[in-house]
Every structure is written in C-alpha cells, then in structure tokens.
Amino acid sequence: MKARVLSGIQPTGSPHIGNYLGALKNWAKIQYDYDSIYCIVDLHAITVYQKPEELRAKIEELAGMLLAIGIDPRNSALVVQSAIPQHAELAWMLTCVTPVGWLERMTQYKAKSQSQETIGDGLLQYPVLMAADILLYQAAIVPVGDDQTQHLELARDIAQRFNSLYGETFTMPATHLPTVGARIMGLDDPEKKMSKSETGAGHAVSLLDPPAAIRKKIMRATTDSNPAVDYETMGAGVRNLLAIFQAFSGWSDENTRAHFTGMRYGDLKKQVAEAVVAAIEPIQERYQKIMAEPGFVAQVLANGAERVTPIAQDTVGKVKRAMGLYTAS
Ligand code: AMP
Ligand code: TRP
C-alpha cells in the first residue's frame, strides 16, 4: 500500500507563485508516488472574516486551479474540508489534549492576532484543526512551504500526546519542503513573505495575472543598490528573484550562478519574468478550459469527498473508542 500524502490550501485571495513554488508544484509532482489527498481548507479561511459569496466562489475557483496545475482527479482526491464533518469533529477531540501554551507560541497566531481588533478563538485553534486534517487521514507526508513547519511540529506533538494518553492511534506526519522556493518573498518588500492577504499591487504574482501584469510586477521588484548580480553582496530582493527563476526553470545552483553573475538587474528581471510567464501561461489555459466545463469541478469535489469519507469515519471511530466516547458498536 502507498503511504498517504495530505496537504491543504485556504480558499482566500488568489493563489500566487509563492503558493505554487512552496507547495502546489510539489503536490502535483509527488501525487503518483503516494495515496494523495489535497484539501481546500475553507474552515481555516473563516478564522478571519470572509464575505460569504466570495468564499463560496473561491472554493470552486481554487479547485479549478489545482486541477489546472496538474492535480489528477483520477489519482488524487480533491476535497473541501467543510464537506467532511470529521475534520471539525476530530479537531474538538484534539483540542482537549492540546495545552493552550503550545498554541499561544505559534508565530502565525502571534502575527495574525496583532492585526485583529478582537481575536477569534478560531485563530488560536487554527493549528489544531490543521493537525486534525492531517491525522484524520493518517498522512505520512505533508508537502508545504516553509511557513508551515511550526504548525507541523505542533501536529506531531499533538499526535504524540494523544498516542501516549490513549494508545497508538495516529501516524506521525513528516514535513516535506521543496529544495528551492520554500519561502518566496514579496516583490515589493523582500523582507516579508509573499502572502495572499497583502494587497499592494506589486506584492505578489497571482497565478491568474495576465502576462503583461506579471512582467510589469517583476520589472518593478525591489532590488538593492548594486548595479548587477553579485552573489557575495546581494540583498534579499535579488536573492528572491534568483530563487523564483531557479524554481521555475529547474536550473541547478551552479548554472544559475554562472549565468546571472554580473548581469544587470534589468536583464535579470526580464529573464525571471519570461520564466514565470512560460510556466504560468499553460496553467491559465487549462484553468479557462476547466472552468468552462459546467459541473466538472463540482463532480471532482463530490468524488473526492466520497473517496475520503470512509477513511475519515474509520479514524474518528478509532479515536472515539480510544477515548471512551459513545459509539454504537
Ligand atoms: P495558504 O495560502 O496559507 O493556504 O498556503 C498554502 C501553501 O502555500 C502552504 O503550504 C504554504 O506553506 C505555501 N506558501 C504560502 N505562501 C508561501 C510563500 N510565500 N512561499 C512559499 N510557500 C508559500
Ligand atoms: N495552514 C495551511 C496554510 O495556511 C493550510 C492547511 C490547512 C494545511 N490544513 C492543512 C496544510 C493540512 C497542510 C496540511 O498554508
């Protein structure tokens, strides 16, 4: 039997090249080596307010995008988190074995709670729900970007604590990071990670940006006061552009370094922009075709839910029995 892979992405904003290089590209790449489940995590999205009609539309759009980047529904289950009630059910049981102190230490919680007037309890519980997503399917591998490593350590801590309190129940999930592109920074501010919630026009390249917009954003990216690429002294902006190029082109460190050393920033940016456009254009064409087929995405999501439900029921049954909760059998 193949080991199981699970990962998730929130249906907020539009997916950008950071999501693609940090996670989605890997999802497509490794899907055939594993029993793969990819989850659109709408219950995570509502930890901050989302306009209902927008959220509803974004779920199917994101599913279409995941298919366009190459998630193969004949191979991988594509599911919406809120369609499988066991995610929330297991999250409660895991909440009860999770010390609040563990959650208050999470850097994403600290950052997100600073920007809110009132801090919803969901923001604190967020990583417990994420642990539930993973443990529900007994996933062995979780492909994510670098910003999720702390949440994954927490998921392992929760699994371990549950196993030691109630007996071996959960598989320990391993973090799977890409070698290049695990942390793509904002084009306008290379000290900040590229994020869907940043609204600045020059911040992120969305996977749906037209080629002209992609070129414009990359040509305007923040660099540093050097005139040309110098690996010894380059700042975070140039390093980020080189990482984007490398991740899209698949070039080695040595080839990239040899090719770009001494190149003026204008030329560097042109080449980065062309590498991004070349990779994204075919994805956009597939996306348009997928979204033009009425009912296709909904059918894929229904099939995904049907496929994963028995696994989810099985785990929740085990957890209930382990904890002494009421089950009919
Ligand atoms: P999110 O958009 O927060 O749901 O993230 C979905 C996936 O994209 C997760 O695996 C993240 O780790 C990854 N990700 C998000 N932003 C970036 C980034 N700037 N660089 C690399 N990976 C990212
Ligand atoms: N928290 C993740 C993010 O924002 C999304 C996520 C939710 C996830 N559940 C998951 C990722 C389970 C991996 C596994 O990027």
XYZ file of C-alpha atoms and ligand atoms in Angstrom:
367
model
C 0.000 0.000 0.000
C 1.250 3.500 -0.829
C 1.954 5.920 2.025
C -0.517 8.768 2.269
C 0.128 12.412 1.434
C -2.122 15.194 2.649
C -1.906 18.926 2.247
C -4.206 21.925 2.332
C -4.616 25.425 0.979
C -7.003 28.178 2.033
C -9.561 29.480 -0.479
C -8.736 33.116 0.252
C -7.309 35.706 -2.122
C -5.894 34.175 -5.274
C -3.096 31.628 -5.245
C 0.282 33.178 -6.090
C 3.680 31.967 -7.228
C 4.725 31.525 -3.578
C 1.903 29.004 -3.084
C 2.824 27.366 -6.352
C 6.557 27.036 -5.740
C 6.284 26.362 -1.997
C 3.541 23.773 -2.196
C 1.286 23.246 -5.218
C 4.008 22.308 -7.693
C 5.182 19.640 -5.287
C 1.634 18.357 -4.790
C 1.378 17.646 -8.485
C 4.880 16.235 -8.693
C 4.650 13.676 -5.902
C 0.976 12.731 -6.299
C 1.571 9.449 -8.143
C 4.079 8.177 -5.581
C 1.518 8.340 -2.780
C -2.112 7.918 -1.935
C -2.762 11.652 -2.210
C -5.431 13.820 -0.635
C -5.479 17.568 -1.249
C -7.808 19.698 0.746
C -9.327 23.144 0.234
C -9.476 24.326 3.814
C -12.481 26.628 3.989
C -12.842 26.126 7.749
C -9.364 27.613 8.134
C -10.306 30.522 5.877
C -13.133 31.613 8.223
C -10.721 32.128 11.133
C -10.734 35.649 9.706
C -13.963 37.123 8.300
C -14.691 36.209 4.672
C -17.537 37.607 2.590
C -19.804 34.556 2.184
C -20.491 34.877 -1.541
C -16.810 35.451 -2.270
C -15.696 32.480 -0.185
C -18.235 30.232 -1.891
C -16.974 31.258 -5.341
C -13.306 30.984 -4.372
C -13.642 27.355 -3.287
C -14.552 26.168 -6.784
C -12.078 28.551 -8.419
C -9.278 27.169 -6.282
C -10.347 23.609 -7.088
C -10.191 24.526 -10.795
C -6.739 25.999 -10.290
C -5.480 22.873 -8.511
C -6.691 20.786 -11.445
C -5.021 23.224 -13.855
C -1.655 22.935 -12.130
C -1.868 19.176 -12.617
C -3.659 17.555 -9.697
C -5.075 14.499 -11.419
C -8.522 13.600 -10.087
C -8.188 10.029 -11.327
C -5.266 9.673 -8.971
C -5.664 12.182 -6.130
C -8.683 13.022 -4.020
C -9.503 16.716 -4.126
C -11.759 17.625 -1.220
C -13.340 20.585 0.511
C -12.709 20.451 4.230
C -16.205 21.538 5.325
C -17.769 18.749 3.238
C -16.217 16.167 5.568
C -17.636 16.752 9.076
C -14.955 14.568 10.684
C -12.348 17.351 10.299
C -14.171 19.537 12.794
C -15.161 16.550 14.928
C -11.586 15.329 15.316
C -10.372 18.892 15.876
C -12.500 19.068 19.048
C -11.048 15.844 20.413
C -7.523 17.064 19.686
C -8.291 20.445 21.254
C -8.878 18.577 24.506
C -5.329 17.182 24.543
C -3.631 20.427 23.462
C -2.170 22.814 26.053
C -3.117 26.447 25.326
C 0.539 27.419 25.815
C 1.511 25.420 22.737
C -0.961 27.431 20.657
C -0.020 30.826 22.058
C 3.568 30.217 20.967
C 2.680 29.842 17.270
C 4.244 32.656 15.249
C 1.366 32.787 12.745
C -1.102 33.225 15.623
C 1.006 35.990 17.120
C 1.235 37.790 13.773
C -2.434 37.384 12.797
C -3.818 38.244 16.210
C -1.915 41.533 16.216
C -3.821 42.748 13.179
C -7.290 41.910 14.580
C -9.433 44.055 16.839
C -10.909 41.036 18.549
C -9.070 37.765 18.399
C -11.422 34.968 17.426
C -10.905 31.677 19.239
C -10.619 30.072 15.790
C -7.351 31.882 15.208
C -5.876 30.203 18.268
C -7.392 26.822 17.359
C -6.223 27.058 13.742
C -3.245 24.678 14.090
C -5.339 22.112 15.978
C -7.737 21.983 13.028
C -4.730 21.619 10.748
C -3.454 18.731 12.896
C -6.909 17.167 12.568
C -6.778 17.477 8.749
C -3.528 15.548 8.711
C -4.157 12.971 11.448
C -7.678 12.219 10.213
C -6.179 10.539 7.145
C -3.129 9.064 8.916
C -0.951 11.022 6.483
C 2.760 10.165 6.474
C 3.920 13.082 4.309
C 2.767 16.710 4.280
C 4.131 18.876 1.439
C 4.060 22.554 2.482
C 6.021 25.785 2.291
C 8.446 26.787 4.992
C 5.901 28.931 6.887
C 4.002 25.777 7.933
C 6.887 23.920 9.588
C 5.997 25.140 13.074
C 2.375 24.049 12.615
C 3.562 20.626 11.528
C 5.795 20.244 14.561
C 2.744 21.035 16.631
C 0.701 18.414 14.758
C 3.343 15.831 15.661
C 3.342 16.980 19.301
C -0.448 16.653 19.442
C -0.321 13.188 17.834
C 2.342 12.072 20.271
C 0.453 13.353 23.263
C -2.741 11.673 22.117
C -0.920 8.393 21.452
C 0.711 8.410 24.855
C -2.539 9.233 26.673
C -4.865 6.895 24.775
C -2.671 4.352 22.973
C -1.168 4.276 19.453
C -3.773 5.876 17.217
C -2.087 8.295 14.823
C 0.652 8.047 12.201
C 3.452 10.612 12.708
C 3.396 13.007 9.734
C 6.687 14.195 8.187
C 7.167 17.668 6.710
C 8.098 17.757 3.015
C 9.651 21.048 1.847
C 10.784 21.915 -1.683
C 14.556 22.366 -2.106
C 14.102 25.724 -3.880
C 11.166 28.087 -3.368
C 10.069 27.022 0.134
C 9.794 30.694 1.066
C 9.112 33.210 -1.697
C 9.232 36.807 -0.549
C 7.086 39.782 -1.612
C 8.330 41.516 -4.765
C 7.735 44.949 -3.245
C 9.238 44.054 0.130
C 11.653 41.107 0.177
C 11.659 41.069 3.985
C 8.036 39.867 4.014
C 6.880 36.504 2.693
C 4.636 36.667 -0.357
C 1.134 36.465 1.049
C -2.431 36.406 -0.260
C -3.528 38.884 2.357
C -1.097 41.619 1.277
C -2.991 43.957 -1.015
C -0.163 46.034 -2.546
C -0.332 45.885 -6.369
C 3.337 44.992 -6.733
C 3.478 42.430 -3.914
C 2.518 39.065 -5.374
C 2.239 37.464 -8.797
C -1.109 35.690 -8.896
C -1.367 32.521 -10.959
C -4.172 34.301 -12.825
C -2.274 37.513 -13.644
C -2.100 38.248 -17.386
C 1.469 38.039 -18.802
C 1.700 41.837 -19.154
C 0.915 42.286 -15.457
C 3.434 39.605 -14.471
C 6.165 41.345 -16.475
C 5.304 44.718 -15.002
C 5.352 43.467 -11.401
C 8.676 41.686 -11.810
C 10.313 44.634 -13.608
C 9.328 46.816 -10.636
C 10.538 44.390 -7.956
C 12.684 45.836 -5.186
C 16.388 45.054 -5.573
C 19.338 46.800 -3.926
C 21.919 49.483 -4.676
C 24.284 47.179 -6.592
C 24.170 47.657 -10.380
C 24.393 43.966 -11.211
C 24.168 40.474 -9.702
C 26.913 39.794 -7.163
C 26.413 36.606 -5.142
C 28.664 37.857 -2.305
C 26.822 41.093 -1.564
C 23.310 40.685 -2.997
C 20.312 41.655 -0.906
C 17.104 39.727 -0.207
C 15.283 41.116 -3.273
C 17.815 39.830 -5.794
C 18.116 36.524 -3.942
C 14.331 36.177 -4.162
C 14.294 36.850 -7.918
C 17.001 34.245 -8.421
C 15.069 31.722 -6.313
C 11.939 32.364 -8.408
C 13.906 31.853 -11.607
C 15.547 28.693 -10.357
C 12.353 27.149 -9.058
C 10.502 27.835 -12.320
C 13.335 26.831 -14.644
C 14.650 23.859 -12.684
C 18.229 25.070 -13.202
C 20.945 23.967 -10.747
C 22.637 26.363 -8.287
C 25.868 26.280 -10.318
C 24.244 27.015 -13.672
C 22.120 29.797 -12.231
C 25.093 31.403 -10.546
C 27.301 31.167 -13.621
C 24.569 32.547 -15.878
C 23.489 35.502 -13.746
C 26.714 36.651 -12.090
C 27.475 40.170 -13.328
C 24.107 40.540 -15.119
C 22.434 43.935 -14.790
C 19.178 43.922 -12.822
C 17.065 44.970 -15.822
C 18.185 41.903 -17.750
C 17.865 39.624 -14.745
C 14.267 40.761 -14.274
C 13.404 40.220 -17.936
C 14.634 36.651 -17.753
C 12.828 35.989 -14.483
C 9.600 37.383 -15.941
C 9.880 35.195 -19.052
C 10.493 32.067 -16.952
C 7.395 32.838 -14.862
C 5.190 33.620 -17.877
C 6.316 30.463 -19.692
C 5.315 28.304 -16.718
C 2.064 30.074 -15.897
C 0.535 30.556 -19.353
C -0.251 26.851 -19.924
C -1.729 26.654 -16.412
C -4.018 29.588 -17.244
C -5.139 27.974 -20.489
C -6.024 24.754 -18.681
C -7.799 26.757 -15.980
C -10.013 28.520 -18.538
C -10.965 25.194 -20.132
C -11.724 23.545 -16.787
C -13.902 26.425 -15.604
C -15.790 26.456 -18.915
C -17.000 22.890 -18.380
C -20.241 23.139 -16.414
C -20.390 20.873 -13.375
C -16.910 19.407 -13.831
C -15.293 20.865 -10.712
C -18.342 20.067 -8.566
C -18.210 16.459 -9.733
C -14.490 16.167 -8.920
C -15.145 17.509 -5.409
C -18.080 15.137 -4.895
C -15.945 12.169 -5.979
C -13.150 13.290 -3.659
C -15.495 13.510 -0.686
C -16.910 10.084 -1.422
C -13.448 8.585 -1.594
C -12.082 10.002 1.657
C -15.193 9.655 3.822
C -14.581 6.004 4.820
C -11.025 6.869 5.925
C -12.296 9.812 7.973
C -15.037 7.685 9.566
C -12.579 4.957 10.401
C -10.172 7.316 12.213
C -12.906 9.088 14.157
C -14.301 5.690 15.186
C -10.868 4.672 16.484
C -10.429 7.936 18.342
C -13.852 7.674 19.963
C -13.203 4.136 21.124
C -9.723 5.081 22.374
C -11.141 7.962 24.420
C -14.176 6.075 25.743
C -16.692 8.219 23.860
C -20.013 6.698 22.902
C -20.133 4.589 19.785
C -22.961 2.278 18.818
C -20.671 -0.682 18.112
P -2.030 29.294 2.252
O -2.171 30.228 1.121
O -1.615 29.987 3.512
O -3.186 28.392 2.437
O -0.802 28.365 1.886
C -0.874 27.240 1.030
C 0.504 26.632 0.867
O 1.386 27.558 0.226
C 1.185 26.244 2.192
O 1.858 25.019 2.030
C 2.183 27.359 2.412
O 3.308 26.940 3.156
C 2.569 27.708 0.994
N 3.010 29.114 0.900
C 2.257 30.212 1.190
N 2.964 31.348 0.985
C 4.192 30.955 0.549
C 5.386 31.667 0.157
N 5.435 32.987 0.176
N 6.453 30.935 -0.234
C 6.398 29.572 -0.268
N 5.322 28.857 0.087
C 4.218 29.530 0.495
N -2.381 26.150 7.361
C -2.048 25.869 5.997
C -1.663 27.169 5.290
O -2.194 28.207 5.534
C -3.182 25.221 5.252
C -3.519 23.871 5.814
C -4.665 23.545 6.499
C -2.769 22.695 5.707
N -4.658 22.230 6.819
C -3.513 21.668 6.365
C -1.530 22.388 5.143
C -3.047 20.375 6.455
C -1.068 21.074 5.252
C -1.817 20.076 5.901
O -0.845 27.145 4.449
